[in-house]
Short mmCIF file of C-alpha atoms and ligand atoms in Angstrom, two decimals:
data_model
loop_
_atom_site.label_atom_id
_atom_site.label_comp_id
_atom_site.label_asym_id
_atom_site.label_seq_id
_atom_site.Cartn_x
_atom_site.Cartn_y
_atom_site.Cartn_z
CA UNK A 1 150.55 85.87 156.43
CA UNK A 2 153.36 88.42 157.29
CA UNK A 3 153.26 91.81 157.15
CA UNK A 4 150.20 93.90 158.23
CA UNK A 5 149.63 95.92 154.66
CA UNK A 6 148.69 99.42 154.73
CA UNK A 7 144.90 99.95 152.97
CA UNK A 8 142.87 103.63 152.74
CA UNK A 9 139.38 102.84 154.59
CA UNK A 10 136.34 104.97 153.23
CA UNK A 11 133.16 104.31 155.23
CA UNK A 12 130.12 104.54 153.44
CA UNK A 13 128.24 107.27 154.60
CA UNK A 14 124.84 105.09 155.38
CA UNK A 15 124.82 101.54 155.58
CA UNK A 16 122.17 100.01 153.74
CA UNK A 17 121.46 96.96 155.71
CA UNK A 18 118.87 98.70 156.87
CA UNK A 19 116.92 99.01 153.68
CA UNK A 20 118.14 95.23 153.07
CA UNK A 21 115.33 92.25 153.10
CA UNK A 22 117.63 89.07 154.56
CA UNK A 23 114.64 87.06 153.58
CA UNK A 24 114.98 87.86 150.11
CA UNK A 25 118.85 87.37 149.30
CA UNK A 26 118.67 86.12 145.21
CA UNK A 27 122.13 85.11 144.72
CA UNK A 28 124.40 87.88 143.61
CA UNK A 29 122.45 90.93 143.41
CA UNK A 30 122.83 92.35 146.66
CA UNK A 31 126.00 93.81 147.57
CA UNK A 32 127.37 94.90 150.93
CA UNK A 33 128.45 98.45 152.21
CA UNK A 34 132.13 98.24 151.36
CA UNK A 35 134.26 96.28 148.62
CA UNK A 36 138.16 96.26 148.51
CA UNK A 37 140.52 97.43 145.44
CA UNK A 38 144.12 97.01 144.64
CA UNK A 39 146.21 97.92 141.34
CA UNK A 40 149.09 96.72 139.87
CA UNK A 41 151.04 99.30 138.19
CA UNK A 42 154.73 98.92 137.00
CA UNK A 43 155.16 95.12 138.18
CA UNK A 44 153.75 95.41 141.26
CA UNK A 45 150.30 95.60 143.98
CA UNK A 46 149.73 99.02 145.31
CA UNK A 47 146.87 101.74 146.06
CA UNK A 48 144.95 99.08 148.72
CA UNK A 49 141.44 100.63 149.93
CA UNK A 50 138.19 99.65 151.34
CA UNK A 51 135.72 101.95 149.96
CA UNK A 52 131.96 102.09 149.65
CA UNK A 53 130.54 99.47 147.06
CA UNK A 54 129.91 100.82 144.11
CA UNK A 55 131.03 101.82 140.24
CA UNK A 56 134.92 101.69 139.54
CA UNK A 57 135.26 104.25 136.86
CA UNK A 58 137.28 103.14 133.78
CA UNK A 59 137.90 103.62 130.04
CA UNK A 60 136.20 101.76 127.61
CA UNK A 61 139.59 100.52 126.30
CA UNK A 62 140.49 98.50 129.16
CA UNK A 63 141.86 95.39 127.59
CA UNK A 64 139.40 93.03 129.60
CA UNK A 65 136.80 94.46 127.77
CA UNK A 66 138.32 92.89 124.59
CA UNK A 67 140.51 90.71 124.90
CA UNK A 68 138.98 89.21 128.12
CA UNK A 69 141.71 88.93 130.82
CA UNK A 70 139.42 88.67 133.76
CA UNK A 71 139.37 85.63 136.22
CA UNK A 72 137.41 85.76 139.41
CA UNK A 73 136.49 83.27 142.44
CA UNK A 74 134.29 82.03 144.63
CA UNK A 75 134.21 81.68 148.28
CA UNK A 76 131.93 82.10 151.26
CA UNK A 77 131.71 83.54 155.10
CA UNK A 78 129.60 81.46 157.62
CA UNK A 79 128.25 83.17 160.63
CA UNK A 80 129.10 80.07 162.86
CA UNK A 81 126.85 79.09 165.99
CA UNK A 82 129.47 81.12 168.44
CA UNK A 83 128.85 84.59 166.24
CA UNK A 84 132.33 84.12 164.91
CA UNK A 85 133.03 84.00 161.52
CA UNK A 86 134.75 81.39 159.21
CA UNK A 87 135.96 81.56 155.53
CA UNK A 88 135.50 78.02 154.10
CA UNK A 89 138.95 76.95 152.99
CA UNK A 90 140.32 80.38 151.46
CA UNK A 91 143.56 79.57 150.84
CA UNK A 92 142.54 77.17 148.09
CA UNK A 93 140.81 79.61 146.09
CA UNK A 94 143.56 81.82 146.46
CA UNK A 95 145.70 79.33 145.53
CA UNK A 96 143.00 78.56 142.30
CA UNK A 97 142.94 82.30 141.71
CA UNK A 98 146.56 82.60 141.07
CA UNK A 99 146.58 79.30 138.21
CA UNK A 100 143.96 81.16 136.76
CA UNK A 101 145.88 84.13 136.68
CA UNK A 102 149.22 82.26 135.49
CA UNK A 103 147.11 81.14 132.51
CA UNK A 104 145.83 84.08 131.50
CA UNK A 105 148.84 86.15 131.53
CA UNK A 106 148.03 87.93 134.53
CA UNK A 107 150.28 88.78 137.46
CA UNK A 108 149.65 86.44 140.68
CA UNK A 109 148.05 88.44 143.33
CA UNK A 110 149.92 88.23 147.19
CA UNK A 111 148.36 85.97 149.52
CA UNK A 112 148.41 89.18 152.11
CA UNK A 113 146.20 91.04 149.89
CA UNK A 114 143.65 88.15 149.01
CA UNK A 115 143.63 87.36 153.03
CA UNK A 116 143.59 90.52 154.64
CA UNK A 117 141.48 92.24 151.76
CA UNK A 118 138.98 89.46 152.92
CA UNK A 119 139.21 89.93 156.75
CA UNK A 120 139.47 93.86 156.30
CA UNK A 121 136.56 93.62 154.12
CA UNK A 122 134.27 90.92 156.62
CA UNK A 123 135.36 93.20 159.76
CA UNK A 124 133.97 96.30 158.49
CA UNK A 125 130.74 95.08 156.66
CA UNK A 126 130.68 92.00 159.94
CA UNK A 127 126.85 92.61 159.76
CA UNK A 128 126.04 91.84 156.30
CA UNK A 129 127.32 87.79 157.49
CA UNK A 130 123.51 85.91 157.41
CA UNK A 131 122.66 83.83 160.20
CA UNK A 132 120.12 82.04 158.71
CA UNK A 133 120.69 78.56 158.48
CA UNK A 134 122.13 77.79 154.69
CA UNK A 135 123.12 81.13 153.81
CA UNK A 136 126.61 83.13 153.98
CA UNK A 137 128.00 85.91 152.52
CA UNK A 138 129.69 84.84 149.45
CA UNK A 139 132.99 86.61 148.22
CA UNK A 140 133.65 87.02 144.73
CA UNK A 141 137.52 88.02 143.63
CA UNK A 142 137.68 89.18 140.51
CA UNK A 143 140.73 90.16 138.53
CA UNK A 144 140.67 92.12 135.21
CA UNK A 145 143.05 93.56 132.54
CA UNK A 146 142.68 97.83 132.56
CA UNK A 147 145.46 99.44 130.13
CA UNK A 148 143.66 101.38 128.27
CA UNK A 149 144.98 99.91 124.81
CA UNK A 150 143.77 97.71 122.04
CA UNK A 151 146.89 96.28 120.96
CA UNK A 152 146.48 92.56 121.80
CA UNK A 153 149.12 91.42 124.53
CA UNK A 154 149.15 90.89 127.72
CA UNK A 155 148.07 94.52 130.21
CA UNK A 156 150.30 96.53 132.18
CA UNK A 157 147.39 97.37 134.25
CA UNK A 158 145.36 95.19 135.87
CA UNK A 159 142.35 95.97 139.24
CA UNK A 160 142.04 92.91 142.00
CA UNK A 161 138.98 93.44 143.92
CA UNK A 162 136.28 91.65 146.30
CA UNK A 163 132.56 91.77 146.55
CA UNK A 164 130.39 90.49 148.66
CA UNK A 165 126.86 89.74 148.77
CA UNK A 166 124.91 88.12 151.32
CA UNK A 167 123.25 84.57 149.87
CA UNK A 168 121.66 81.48 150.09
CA UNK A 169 122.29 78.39 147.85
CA UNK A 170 122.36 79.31 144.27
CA UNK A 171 119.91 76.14 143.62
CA UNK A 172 116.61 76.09 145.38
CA UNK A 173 115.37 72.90 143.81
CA UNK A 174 116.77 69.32 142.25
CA UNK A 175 117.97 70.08 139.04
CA UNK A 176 116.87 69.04 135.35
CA UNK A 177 119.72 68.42 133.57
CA UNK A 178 120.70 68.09 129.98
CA UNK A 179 123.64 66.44 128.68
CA UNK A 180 125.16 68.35 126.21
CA UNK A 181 126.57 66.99 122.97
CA UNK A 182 126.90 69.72 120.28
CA UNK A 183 128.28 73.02 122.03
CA UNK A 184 131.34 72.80 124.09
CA UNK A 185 132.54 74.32 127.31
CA UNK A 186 136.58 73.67 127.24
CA UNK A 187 138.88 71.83 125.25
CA UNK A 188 142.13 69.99 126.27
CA UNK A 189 145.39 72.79 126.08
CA UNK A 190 142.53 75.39 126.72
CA UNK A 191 141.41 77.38 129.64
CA UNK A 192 138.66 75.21 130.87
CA UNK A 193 140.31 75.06 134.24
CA UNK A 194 140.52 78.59 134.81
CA UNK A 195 137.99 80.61 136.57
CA UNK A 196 138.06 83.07 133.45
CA UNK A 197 134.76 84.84 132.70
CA UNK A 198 135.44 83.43 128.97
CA UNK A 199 134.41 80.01 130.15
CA UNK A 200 131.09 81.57 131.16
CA UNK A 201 130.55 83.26 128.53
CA UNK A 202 130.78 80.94 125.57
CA UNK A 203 128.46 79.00 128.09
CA UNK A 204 125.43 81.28 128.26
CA UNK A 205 123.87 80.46 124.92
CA UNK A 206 123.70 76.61 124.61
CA UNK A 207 122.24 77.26 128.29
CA UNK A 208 119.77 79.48 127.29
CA UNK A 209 118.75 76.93 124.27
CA UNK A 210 118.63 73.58 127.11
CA UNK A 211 116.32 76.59 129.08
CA UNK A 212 113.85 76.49 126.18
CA UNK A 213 113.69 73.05 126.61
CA UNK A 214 112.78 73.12 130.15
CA UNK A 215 116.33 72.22 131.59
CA UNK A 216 118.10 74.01 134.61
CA UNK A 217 121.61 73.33 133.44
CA UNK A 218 123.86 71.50 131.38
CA UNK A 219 126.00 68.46 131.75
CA UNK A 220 129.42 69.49 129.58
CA UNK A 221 130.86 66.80 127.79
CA UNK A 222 134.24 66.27 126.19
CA UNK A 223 134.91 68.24 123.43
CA UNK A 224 136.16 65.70 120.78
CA UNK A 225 133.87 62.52 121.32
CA UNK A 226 131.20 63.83 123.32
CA UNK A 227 130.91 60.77 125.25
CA UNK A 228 132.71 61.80 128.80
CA UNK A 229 130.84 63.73 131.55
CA UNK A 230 133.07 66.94 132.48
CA UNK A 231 131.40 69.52 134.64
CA UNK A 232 128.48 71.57 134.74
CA UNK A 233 129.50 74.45 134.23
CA UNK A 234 128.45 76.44 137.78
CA UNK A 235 129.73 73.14 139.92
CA UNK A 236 131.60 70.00 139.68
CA UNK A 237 129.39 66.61 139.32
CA UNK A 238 129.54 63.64 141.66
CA UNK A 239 127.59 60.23 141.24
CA UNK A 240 126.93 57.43 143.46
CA UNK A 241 127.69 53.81 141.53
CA UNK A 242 127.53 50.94 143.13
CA UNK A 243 127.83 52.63 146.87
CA UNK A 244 130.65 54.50 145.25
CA UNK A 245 131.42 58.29 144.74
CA UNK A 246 132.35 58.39 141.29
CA UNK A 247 133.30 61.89 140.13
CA UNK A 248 134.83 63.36 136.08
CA UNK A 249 138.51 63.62 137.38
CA UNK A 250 140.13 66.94 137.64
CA UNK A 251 141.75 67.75 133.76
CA UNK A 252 142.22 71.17 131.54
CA UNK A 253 139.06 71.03 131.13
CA UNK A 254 137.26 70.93 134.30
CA UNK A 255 137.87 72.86 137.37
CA UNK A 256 139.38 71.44 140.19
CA UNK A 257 136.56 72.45 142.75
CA UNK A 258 137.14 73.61 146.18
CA UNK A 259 133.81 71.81 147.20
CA UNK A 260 134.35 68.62 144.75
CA UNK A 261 138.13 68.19 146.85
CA UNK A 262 135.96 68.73 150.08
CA UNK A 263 133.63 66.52 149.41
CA UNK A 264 136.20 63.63 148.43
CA UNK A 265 137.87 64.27 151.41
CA UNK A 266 135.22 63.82 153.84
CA UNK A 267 133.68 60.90 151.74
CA UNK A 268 137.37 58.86 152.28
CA UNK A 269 137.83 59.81 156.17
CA UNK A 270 133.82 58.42 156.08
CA UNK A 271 135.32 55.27 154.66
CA UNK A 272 133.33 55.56 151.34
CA UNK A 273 135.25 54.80 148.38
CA UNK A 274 135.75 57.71 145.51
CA UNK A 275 136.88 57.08 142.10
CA UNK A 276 138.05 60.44 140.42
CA UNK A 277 137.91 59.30 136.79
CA UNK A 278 136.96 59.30 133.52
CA UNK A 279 132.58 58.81 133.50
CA UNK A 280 131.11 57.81 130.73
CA UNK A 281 127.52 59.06 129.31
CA UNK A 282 126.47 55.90 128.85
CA UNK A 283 128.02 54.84 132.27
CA UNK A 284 125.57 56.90 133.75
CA UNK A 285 122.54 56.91 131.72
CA UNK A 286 122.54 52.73 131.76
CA UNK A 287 123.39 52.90 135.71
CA UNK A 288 120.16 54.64 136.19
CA UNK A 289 118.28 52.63 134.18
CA UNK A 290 120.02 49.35 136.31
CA UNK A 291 119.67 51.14 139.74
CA UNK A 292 123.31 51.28 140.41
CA UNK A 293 123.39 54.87 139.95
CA UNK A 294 121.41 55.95 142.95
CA UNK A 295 122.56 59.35 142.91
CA UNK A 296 124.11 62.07 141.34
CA UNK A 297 124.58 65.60 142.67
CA UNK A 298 126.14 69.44 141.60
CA UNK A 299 129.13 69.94 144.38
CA UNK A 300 130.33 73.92 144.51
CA UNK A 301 130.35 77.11 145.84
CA UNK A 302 127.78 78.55 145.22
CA UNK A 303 125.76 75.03 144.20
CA UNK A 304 126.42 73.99 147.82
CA UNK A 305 125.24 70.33 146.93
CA UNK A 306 122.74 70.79 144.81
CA UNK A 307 120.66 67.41 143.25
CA UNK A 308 119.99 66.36 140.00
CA UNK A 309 116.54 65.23 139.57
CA UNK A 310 116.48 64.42 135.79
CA UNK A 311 118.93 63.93 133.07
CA UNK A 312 118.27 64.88 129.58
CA UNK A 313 120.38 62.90 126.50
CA UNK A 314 119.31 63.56 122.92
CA UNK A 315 115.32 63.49 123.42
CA UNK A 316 115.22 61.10 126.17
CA UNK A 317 114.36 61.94 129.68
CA UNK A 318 116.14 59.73 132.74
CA UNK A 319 114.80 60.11 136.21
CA UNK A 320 117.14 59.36 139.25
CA UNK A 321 115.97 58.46 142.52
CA UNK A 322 113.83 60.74 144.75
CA UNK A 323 115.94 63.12 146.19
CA UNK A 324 114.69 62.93 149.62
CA UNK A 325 115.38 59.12 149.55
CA UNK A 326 119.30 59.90 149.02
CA UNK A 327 121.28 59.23 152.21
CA UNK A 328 124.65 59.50 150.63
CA UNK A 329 124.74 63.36 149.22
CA UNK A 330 122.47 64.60 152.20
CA UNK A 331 124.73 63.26 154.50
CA UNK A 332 127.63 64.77 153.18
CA UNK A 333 126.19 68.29 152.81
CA UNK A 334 125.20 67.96 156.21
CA UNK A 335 128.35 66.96 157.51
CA UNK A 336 130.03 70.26 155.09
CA UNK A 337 127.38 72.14 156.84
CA UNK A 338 128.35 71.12 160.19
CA UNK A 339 132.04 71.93 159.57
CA UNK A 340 131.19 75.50 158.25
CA UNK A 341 128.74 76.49 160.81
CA UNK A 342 131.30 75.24 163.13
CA UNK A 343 128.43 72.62 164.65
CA UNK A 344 131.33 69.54 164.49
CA UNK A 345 134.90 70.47 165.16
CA UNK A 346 136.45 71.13 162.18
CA UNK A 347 139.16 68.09 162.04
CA UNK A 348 140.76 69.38 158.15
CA UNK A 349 141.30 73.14 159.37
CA UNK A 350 139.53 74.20 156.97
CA UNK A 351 137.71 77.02 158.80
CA UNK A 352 139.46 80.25 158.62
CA UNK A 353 138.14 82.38 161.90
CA UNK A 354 138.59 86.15 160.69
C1 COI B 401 131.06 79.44 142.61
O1 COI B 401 130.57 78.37 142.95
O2 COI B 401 131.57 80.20 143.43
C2 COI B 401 131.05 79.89 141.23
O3 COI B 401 131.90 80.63 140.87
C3 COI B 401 129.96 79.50 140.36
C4 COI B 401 129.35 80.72 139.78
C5 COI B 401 129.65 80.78 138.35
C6 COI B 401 127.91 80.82 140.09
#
C-alpha cells in the first residue's frame, strides 16, 4: 500500500447496532452503519466516500442491469481473542476481484482502494465485528457497469463498493446434496471462474428444482460429459479418498477458492497428501459405497467448511459417514479457525490486522 487516498466520510446520523439482534445474524441481510463507494469516470477511480448504508440512486439504463457487468467478492473480518481485528487473506480476493474484472471487460480496481476502503470501512463501523465464536463480519465487493446506455459494449462508467454485514456460517447443518447432470453452471472458454453475478444467476433455477426435491445444494458437473465433479456453486468441494484430500482442480470453470487454496495449504504443512484433480462421479459415488471416501466437505467463504451429509445422483440417495465421526475436515476448520481468531500464530500471514 502507498499513498494514503483522500475519501469524503458521512456518519450516519444513528447507528443502528442498537436496534440490531447479534443473536439473530441470517447471512446477508443485515447491513452495517456505513458502506464505501468509488467511480470510475474517464479511465480512472475517483469520488472515494464512506457514507451511511443505504440506496445508491441510479438510472434504470445502467448497463449492469442488461448486459450484466457486475462481479463481486467475498471476504470476512474476525474479532480475534486480543479485540483486534483481522481480514482473512484480503489480498487474494483482491487479487480474484481484478481476474474477474479483466474478464468481464471491466477496469481493475487499485489495491489502495480495495485495502483502505476495507480498513476505512472496519474502523468506522469497528462495532458491528461479532465476537461470537464462528461469526465475522463478512465484506462483499461488488463491481457493476452504470453508463446509462443500451448499446452493448463494454461501460464507461462503472461503481466499486463494499458492504458489510455481520454473520455466521452460511450453512447451519450437513448438507444434502444433488449431483447435477442436466443444467450447467460454466463451460470451458466461459466465465465460470469469475465471481460474476451471471454465474449465480443461471444457477438459481436448477437449485430451486434440487430444493423441491429436498436437496440443499447442487454438485455442478462438467458441462459436456457430465461425469466430472466441478464446484458447488456457493463453495469449492473437497473429499477425503483413501486418507487423501482429493479436490476438482482449479479450471475456467470453477473458482479458484480463497478457502479451497487455504485449506490445501494447511492440509500439506499437516503432512496430508492433496490431489487437485480431475474427480470423477463415479469416483465418488463407488468410494462411498467401498468406504474409501470417508468424507467430503463445502470449503468457502461464506460455507466456512460446511459437510455434506448425503449425495443425490439420478434417483439414488448415498449417505457418507456421520459427520461428527470426521476427524479430517473438523480438524482443519478448527485449525482455519484458530488462525483467524488469532488462537495459533498465524505461520502463512494470512491475517491482515486493520
Ligand atoms: C462467498 O463465499 O463469499 C461467496 O461469495 C458465496 C456466496 C455466493 C454466498
Amino acid at each position: 500500500m502507498n499513498d494514503i487516498l483522500d475519501m469524503t466520510i458521512t456518519k450516519a446520523a444513528e447507528s443502528r447496532l442498537t436496534v440490531t439482534d447479534f443473536s439473530q445474524l441470517p447471512f446477508g441481510k443485515v447491513f452495517s452503519d456505513h458502506m464505501f463507494i468509488a467511480e470510475y469516470d474517464n479511465c480512472e477511480w475517483g469520488n472515494l466516500q464512506i457514507l451511511p448504508y443505504g440506496p445508491i440512486p441510479m438510472s434504470p439504463a445502467i448497463s449492469a442491469l442488461h448486459y450484466g457487468q457486475a462481479i463481486f467478492e467475498g471476504m470476512k473480518a474476525y474479532r480475534q481473542e486480543s479485540g483486534k481485528i483481522s481480514v482473512f487473506r484480503g489480498d487474494k480476493n483482491f487479487e480474484r476481484f481484478n481476474k474477474s474484472a479483466a474478464r468481464m471487460s471491466m477496469p481493475a480496481i487499485t489495491k489502495d482502494i480495495f485495502m483502505q476502503g476495507i480498513a476505512a470501512l472496519i474502523e468506522i463501523d469497528e462495532r458491528w465485528v461479532p465476537a461470537q465464536e464462528g461469526y465475522s463480519l463478512y465484506i462483499r465487493p461488488v463491481m457493476f457497469a452504470t453508463d446509462p446506455y443500451l448499446g452493448v459494449r463494454p461501460s464507461d462508467k462503472y461503481t466499486f463498493a463494499l458492504l458489510t454485514t455481520p454473520t455466521g456460517p452460511y450453512y447451519s447443518k450437513a448438507l444434502k446434496v444433488k449431483i447435477e447432470t442436466e443444467f450447467t453452471r460454466a463451460d470451458e472458454g466461459g466465465v465460470g471462474f469469475a465471481k460474476t453475478a451471471g454465474n449465480y444467476a443461471r444457477s438459481l433455477y436448477p437449485f430451486a428444482e434440487a430444493q423441491k426435491e429436498g436437496f440443499d445444494q447442487l454438485i455442478w458437473t462438467d458441462a459436456v460429459s457430465h461425469e466430472y465433479i466441478e464446484e458447488a456453486g456457493t463453495a469449492n468441494l473437497i473429499f477425503v479418498i483413501n486418507g487423501k484430500l482429493v479436490t476438482p482442480s482449479v479450471r475456467s470453470t470453477v473458482l479458484d477458492g480463497v478457502t479451497r487454496d487455504t485449506i490445501i495449504m494447511l492440509a500439506r504443512k499437516q503432512g496430508l497428501e492433496v490431489e487437485e484433480r480431475r474427480v470423477s462421479v463415479k469416483e465418488i459415488l463407488d468410494g462411498i459405497e467401498t468406504g474409501n471416501v470417508t468424507d467430503a466437505f463445502a470449503a468457502g467463504t461464506a460455507a466456512t467448511v460446511t459437510p455434506i451429509g448425503e449425495i443425490g445422483y439420478q434417483g439414488k440417495i448415498y449417505t457418507l459417514t456421520d459427520p461428527s465421526t470426521r476427524t479430517i475436515s473438523s480438524g482443519i476448520a478448527k485449525m482455519l479457525n484458530d488462525i483467524r481468531y488469532g488462537i495459533v500464530p498465524d505461520e502463512f500471514g494470512w491475517n491482515w490486522i486493520v
